[in-house]
Amino acid sequence: MYKLIPFNKPCVIGDEVDTINQALAESKLSGNGAYGKKCINWLESELHTKRALLTPSCTAALEMTALLMNLSVNDEVIMPSYTFVSTANAYVLRGATIRFVDVDPKTMNINPEKIAEAVTPKTKAIVAVHYAGVACDMDAIMKIADENNLWVVEDAAQALQCKYKGKDLGTIGHFGTISFHDTKNYTSGEGGALLINHQPSIERAEIIQEKGTNRSQFVRGVVDKYTWRDIGSSYLLSELNAAYLSVQLNHADTIYDNRMATWTRYHDGLKTLLYEGKVELPFIPEDCQHNAHMYYIKTTDEQTRQQLIKFLKEKQITAASHYVPLHSSYAGKQFGKFIGEDRYTTRESERLVRLPIYYDIKQEDVDYVVSCVKEFYNK
């Protein structure tokens, strides 16, 4: 019996424990300490964003964008239904209504044509979710936003070190959000970041992050005391999480190269099934650079997917489906509405199978997964 191959393992480079111990020795465990600043400096210099803030999660970063855009009851936000619940929750919390639209089946990203059809006088924002680290058509999305005076938020939870036409994802719209959850390529266990590309929003974002106070200005010596200035919450990442993350970011290229090698090994190994018309493989548009966040295949239908997942489980391989479209959920029906025809979202979501991929997965394990998928289709 082959040993169990998990779906995911949190990335550990090897220097994390020593760095956390250093953080403990410095006796500064709350947010915006030395390690937090190291991470922020890395994000701002590597991604060329105007301002980066570390947050407790990507969810928290999304919630901050809702506050920065002053969303309220009667406002509408357009997004794909094929996404994680946080993408919608952040705006529903402010009273906004979600307008879900269909995806491009090639990438599972939001379809700009469907965005244009969903805009109404109440629309205030578009959320572009870069699925699997593959960029949405940001030129088309920004054009729609400019024509209708809309905000654009890039949900780049899965997309650190990914690019669209040479630009880092998360830096094209007004705001970008990144996840450092332990399922992501670069992790702090729980954590996230808000990228602010809209200069007038920077000062307010700092106030919102610090519970609605101008404490960040006080720390910089700009004011002699800090007070309550605006609505806000506790949107800071602790120093222990930041210490762990700083190690990951220092080795970001190593992690990227390792995961990309695994992704390519899957892709090359499964091409025969693609050519035989038995599965579909990920499609990467020419203008996009992804980060090997996930490797998935698409079966012909949901029944085949379930049979494949069951077969792989019997072979000690943990494979998984992914999002259940939000518009079909109990809360999705309460807080949003699917606009237009659901031509691809549900159908494609029912066919998608994610295969194990994580930092330092053994090549022989990848080859074993490939051989078992082939065995399923050739039995």
XYZ file of C-alpha atoms in Angstrom:
379
model
C 0.000 0.000 0.000
C 1.387 3.397 -1.007
C 1.716 5.915 1.831
C -0.945 8.620 2.043
C -0.314 11.634 -0.186
C -2.078 14.608 1.413
C -3.823 17.268 -0.626
C -1.770 20.039 1.002
C 1.094 20.589 3.427
C 1.815 24.068 4.828
C 5.117 25.357 3.471
C 8.071 25.121 5.886
C 11.443 26.341 4.642
C 13.427 25.568 7.799
C 14.321 28.938 9.319
C 10.871 29.713 10.727
C 11.453 28.476 14.309
C 14.654 30.480 14.770
C 12.984 33.595 13.396
C 9.960 33.207 15.685
C 12.312 32.773 18.647
C 14.055 36.013 17.632
C 10.688 37.752 17.552
C 9.918 36.413 21.035
C 13.267 37.673 22.323
C 12.504 41.168 21.038
C 9.344 41.283 23.212
C 7.125 42.864 20.557
C 4.309 40.524 19.606
C 1.540 42.873 18.459
C 1.225 44.087 14.887
C 3.403 46.452 12.858
C 6.654 45.428 14.506
C 10.022 44.853 12.871
C 9.029 41.612 11.126
C 5.765 43.071 9.932
C 7.688 45.967 8.408
C 10.062 43.541 6.680
C 7.101 41.825 5.037
C 5.515 45.142 4.069
C 8.786 46.365 2.548
C 9.049 43.148 0.536
C 5.497 43.464 -0.773
C 5.854 47.120 -1.689
C 9.227 46.715 -3.403
C 8.527 43.420 -5.177
C 4.978 44.230 -6.305
C 5.437 47.978 -6.903
C 2.274 48.854 -5.031
C 1.763 52.253 -3.423
C 1.067 50.803 0.027
C 0.778 47.345 1.571
C -0.773 46.537 4.950
C -0.563 43.155 6.681
C -3.913 41.846 7.908
C -5.080 38.840 9.974
C -6.460 37.247 6.782
C -7.394 37.931 3.186
C -10.963 38.041 4.491
C -10.019 40.981 6.715
C -8.339 42.730 3.785
C -11.530 42.334 1.735
C -13.572 43.745 4.613
C -11.259 46.767 4.664
C -11.937 47.403 0.971
C -15.667 47.457 1.716
C -15.087 50.172 4.325
C -12.750 52.124 2.033
C -15.379 52.112 -0.727
C -18.080 53.248 1.752
C -20.391 50.415 0.739
C -23.858 50.413 2.242
C -27.416 49.217 1.737
C -28.633 49.650 -1.873
C -25.107 49.327 -3.296
C -24.314 46.437 -5.635
C -21.069 44.529 -6.145
C -20.392 42.348 -9.183
C -18.286 39.199 -8.769
C -18.100 35.597 -9.962
C -20.238 33.017 -8.190
C -17.295 30.623 -8.421
C -15.255 31.924 -5.493
C -14.769 31.540 -1.742
C -17.443 32.873 0.620
C -15.170 35.654 1.928
C -15.306 37.401 -1.443
C -19.043 37.958 -0.954
C -19.200 38.164 2.854
C -16.999 41.265 2.997
C -19.573 43.290 1.068
C -22.726 41.659 2.408
C -21.550 42.703 5.892
C -21.909 46.334 4.764
C -25.410 45.724 3.410
C -24.482 45.495 -0.275
C -26.230 43.156 -2.694
C -24.106 40.743 -4.719
C -24.626 40.360 -8.452
C -23.055 37.051 -9.438
C -22.048 36.536 -13.064
C -20.756 33.666 -15.177
C -17.150 32.619 -15.686
C -14.947 31.961 -18.684
C -14.775 28.138 -18.730
C -11.157 28.160 -19.904
C -9.823 29.920 -16.797
C -12.754 29.841 -14.327
C -12.327 33.615 -14.044
C -15.092 36.207 -14.265
C -16.301 36.943 -17.804
C -15.971 40.695 -18.573
C -18.850 40.567 -21.059
C -21.124 39.368 -18.274
C -19.861 42.124 -15.980
C -20.902 44.759 -18.506
C -24.378 43.238 -18.731
C -24.765 43.249 -14.923
C -23.949 46.927 -14.302
C -26.831 49.070 -13.007
C -26.997 52.597 -11.525
C -26.611 50.949 -8.088
C -23.367 49.143 -8.988
C -20.406 50.409 -7.004
C -17.640 47.835 -7.468
C -16.310 44.884 -9.439
C -14.382 42.107 -7.715
C -11.986 40.214 -9.990
C -11.007 36.844 -8.510
C -7.789 35.505 -10.027
C -8.554 31.791 -9.848
C -5.531 29.506 -9.345
C -3.286 32.522 -9.744
C -4.276 33.004 -13.392
C -5.162 36.605 -14.169
C -8.581 37.835 -15.140
C -8.822 39.997 -18.270
C -7.886 43.131 -16.364
C -7.785 45.433 -19.406
C -11.427 44.697 -20.148
C -12.423 44.931 -16.473
C -10.671 48.264 -15.923
C -12.285 49.638 -19.086
C -15.758 48.732 -17.799
C -14.902 50.268 -14.422
C -13.637 53.499 -15.969
C -16.693 53.829 -18.193
C -19.050 53.371 -15.225
C -17.023 55.045 -12.464
C -16.683 51.808 -10.481
C -14.163 50.588 -7.939
C -12.125 47.474 -8.800
C -10.943 45.045 -6.134
C -8.594 42.237 -7.129
C -9.141 39.167 -4.976
C -5.613 37.895 -5.458
C -5.793 35.464 -2.526
C -4.120 32.756 -4.620
C -2.039 35.036 -6.813
C 1.121 36.319 -5.119
C 3.962 36.387 -7.704
C 1.491 36.191 -10.600
C 1.357 38.713 -13.429
C -0.894 40.099 -16.136
C 0.989 41.648 -19.054
C 3.988 42.078 -16.763
C 2.036 43.711 -13.919
C 1.730 41.971 -10.553
C -1.771 40.826 -9.714
C -3.290 42.874 -6.935
C -1.671 46.086 -8.215
C -3.888 46.834 -11.220
C -7.243 47.613 -9.587
C -7.801 50.181 -6.869
C -7.209 47.523 -4.189
C -5.716 44.033 -4.091
C -6.007 41.374 -1.400
C -3.643 38.476 -0.758
C -3.937 35.403 1.471
C -1.199 33.833 3.589
C -3.419 31.014 4.866
C -1.586 27.710 5.283
C -3.118 26.407 2.045
C -1.391 29.172 0.065
C 2.041 29.116 -1.573
C 3.494 31.557 0.966
C 2.048 31.303 4.442
C 1.925 32.676 7.952
C -0.642 30.118 9.087
C -3.394 32.706 9.070
C -2.750 36.061 7.464
C -3.269 38.356 4.534
C -2.381 41.673 2.970
C -4.182 44.665 1.526
C -2.511 46.345 -1.445
C -3.626 49.950 -1.894
C -3.101 51.326 -5.389
C -5.463 54.276 -4.922
C -3.314 56.993 -3.332
C -6.191 58.940 -1.671
C -7.212 55.798 0.260
C -3.863 55.148 1.958
C -4.250 57.370 5.016
C -7.803 56.191 5.652
C -6.761 52.534 5.274
C -4.168 53.007 8.010
C -6.834 54.496 10.278
C -9.318 51.690 9.561
C -6.628 49.087 10.276
C -5.862 50.670 13.680
C -9.448 50.445 15.034
C -10.401 53.768 13.510
C -7.595 55.734 15.172
C -4.642 57.656 13.743
C -2.228 55.588 15.804
C 0.013 54.888 12.800
C 0.592 58.632 12.430
C 1.361 58.846 16.159
C 3.942 56.030 15.881
C 5.598 57.886 12.978
C 5.692 61.085 15.038
C 3.308 62.991 12.765
C 0.889 63.720 15.648
C 1.585 63.988 19.390
C -1.390 61.801 20.401
C -3.837 59.558 18.657
C -7.625 59.630 18.766
C -10.705 57.995 17.280
C -11.027 59.333 13.716
C -13.209 56.917 11.704
C -14.867 53.522 11.717
C -12.408 50.645 11.857
C -11.458 47.394 13.503
C -8.427 45.373 14.569
C -6.937 44.493 11.198
C -3.320 43.881 12.247
C -1.227 40.727 11.795
C 0.712 39.666 14.907
C 4.502 39.728 14.920
C 4.728 35.940 15.361
C 2.798 35.394 12.143
C 4.828 38.107 10.434
C 8.088 36.507 11.582
C 7.054 33.215 9.982
C 5.929 35.015 6.835
C 9.180 36.969 6.549
C 11.067 33.701 6.096
C 8.655 32.589 3.396
C 8.998 35.864 1.486
C 12.788 35.721 1.765
C 12.605 32.374 -0.040
C 9.733 33.245 -2.371
C 11.676 32.451 -5.537
C 12.715 29.042 -4.189
C 9.101 28.214 -3.317
C 7.916 29.465 -6.704
C 10.446 27.379 -8.648
C 9.700 24.255 -6.621
C 5.943 24.478 -7.115
C 6.290 25.338 -10.787
C 8.395 22.225 -11.337
C 5.623 20.138 -9.752
C 2.921 21.857 -11.836
C 4.894 21.237 -15.025
C 5.443 17.586 -14.097
C 1.677 17.113 -13.711
C 0.974 18.978 -16.936
C 3.468 16.995 -18.992
C 2.435 13.693 -17.430
C -1.290 14.135 -18.092
C -1.138 15.493 -21.640
C -1.840 12.094 -23.172
C -5.251 12.077 -21.466
C -5.876 15.568 -22.841
C -4.999 14.462 -26.377
C -7.290 11.451 -25.995
C -10.175 13.756 -25.032
C -10.603 12.189 -21.587
C -9.817 15.261 -19.461
C -9.212 18.988 -19.747
C -6.093 20.567 -18.248
C -5.510 24.115 -16.950
C -5.380 26.838 -19.586
C -2.877 29.671 -19.098
C -3.470 32.690 -21.379
C -0.417 34.032 -23.150
C -0.366 37.306 -21.195
C -0.510 35.563 -17.797
C 2.199 34.280 -15.470
C 0.801 32.004 -12.756
C 2.441 30.670 -9.578
C 1.462 26.979 -9.595
C -0.958 27.529 -6.739
C -3.013 24.539 -7.820
C -3.152 21.803 -10.399
C -6.557 20.626 -11.510
C -8.134 18.549 -14.234
C -11.694 18.571 -15.518
C -13.584 15.336 -16.019
C -16.483 14.926 -18.456
C -19.149 15.202 -15.735
C -19.774 15.258 -11.976
C -20.306 11.497 -11.705
C -16.913 10.786 -13.267
C -15.334 13.309 -10.924
C -16.724 11.591 -7.853
C -15.607 8.203 -9.161
C -12.102 9.549 -9.785
C -11.827 11.095 -6.309
C -13.006 7.811 -4.771
C -10.529 5.815 -6.889
C -7.649 8.079 -5.877
C -8.622 7.823 -2.212
C -8.364 4.041 -2.497
C -4.860 4.610 -3.866
C -3.968 6.762 -0.816
C -4.184 10.021 -2.767
C -6.176 12.960 -1.407
C -7.826 14.800 -4.290
C -10.617 17.352 -3.906
C -13.349 19.261 -5.655
C -13.450 23.016 -5.175
C -16.008 25.798 -4.732
C -19.726 25.150 -4.766
C -21.040 28.215 -6.677
C -22.180 30.806 -4.166
C -25.427 31.645 -5.944
C -26.662 28.087 -5.325
C -26.055 28.294 -1.566
C -28.578 29.248 1.129
C -26.807 32.528 1.925
C -26.078 33.262 -1.722
C -29.781 33.205 -2.507
C -30.448 35.566 0.402
C -27.753 38.128 -0.286
C -27.242 37.967 -4.034
C -28.598 37.082 -7.432
C -27.123 35.404 -10.483
C -27.379 37.770 -13.445
C -27.850 36.260 -16.887
C -27.505 32.592 -17.773
C -25.507 30.199 -15.606
C -23.995 28.592 -18.668
C -20.613 27.573 -17.284
C -20.283 28.268 -13.545
C -22.171 25.250 -12.206
C -21.305 22.884 -15.032
C -17.566 23.560 -14.861
C -17.443 23.541 -11.060
C -18.941 20.036 -11.050
C -16.167 18.696 -13.279
C -13.096 20.135 -11.546
C -10.713 17.931 -9.513
C -7.725 19.372 -7.648
C -4.641 17.173 -7.304
C -2.092 17.298 -4.445
C 0.440 20.100 -4.803
C 2.600 21.695 -2.140
C 6.164 22.834 -1.538
C 8.687 19.989 -1.686
C 6.252 17.256 -2.701
C 8.410 14.366 -3.917
C 8.705 13.811 -7.658
C 7.909 10.137 -7.212
C 4.661 11.102 -5.450
C 3.681 13.327 -8.373
C 4.499 10.510 -10.790
C 2.406 8.125 -8.708
C -0.588 10.480 -8.812
C -0.214 10.801 -12.591
C -0.012 7.032 -13.012
C -3.126 6.502 -10.878
C -5.149 9.063 -12.832
C -4.089 7.327 -16.039
C -4.965 3.960 -14.529
C -8.471 5.225 -13.725
C -9.049 6.287 -17.317
C -7.475 3.252 -18.930
C -8.992 0.515 -16.771
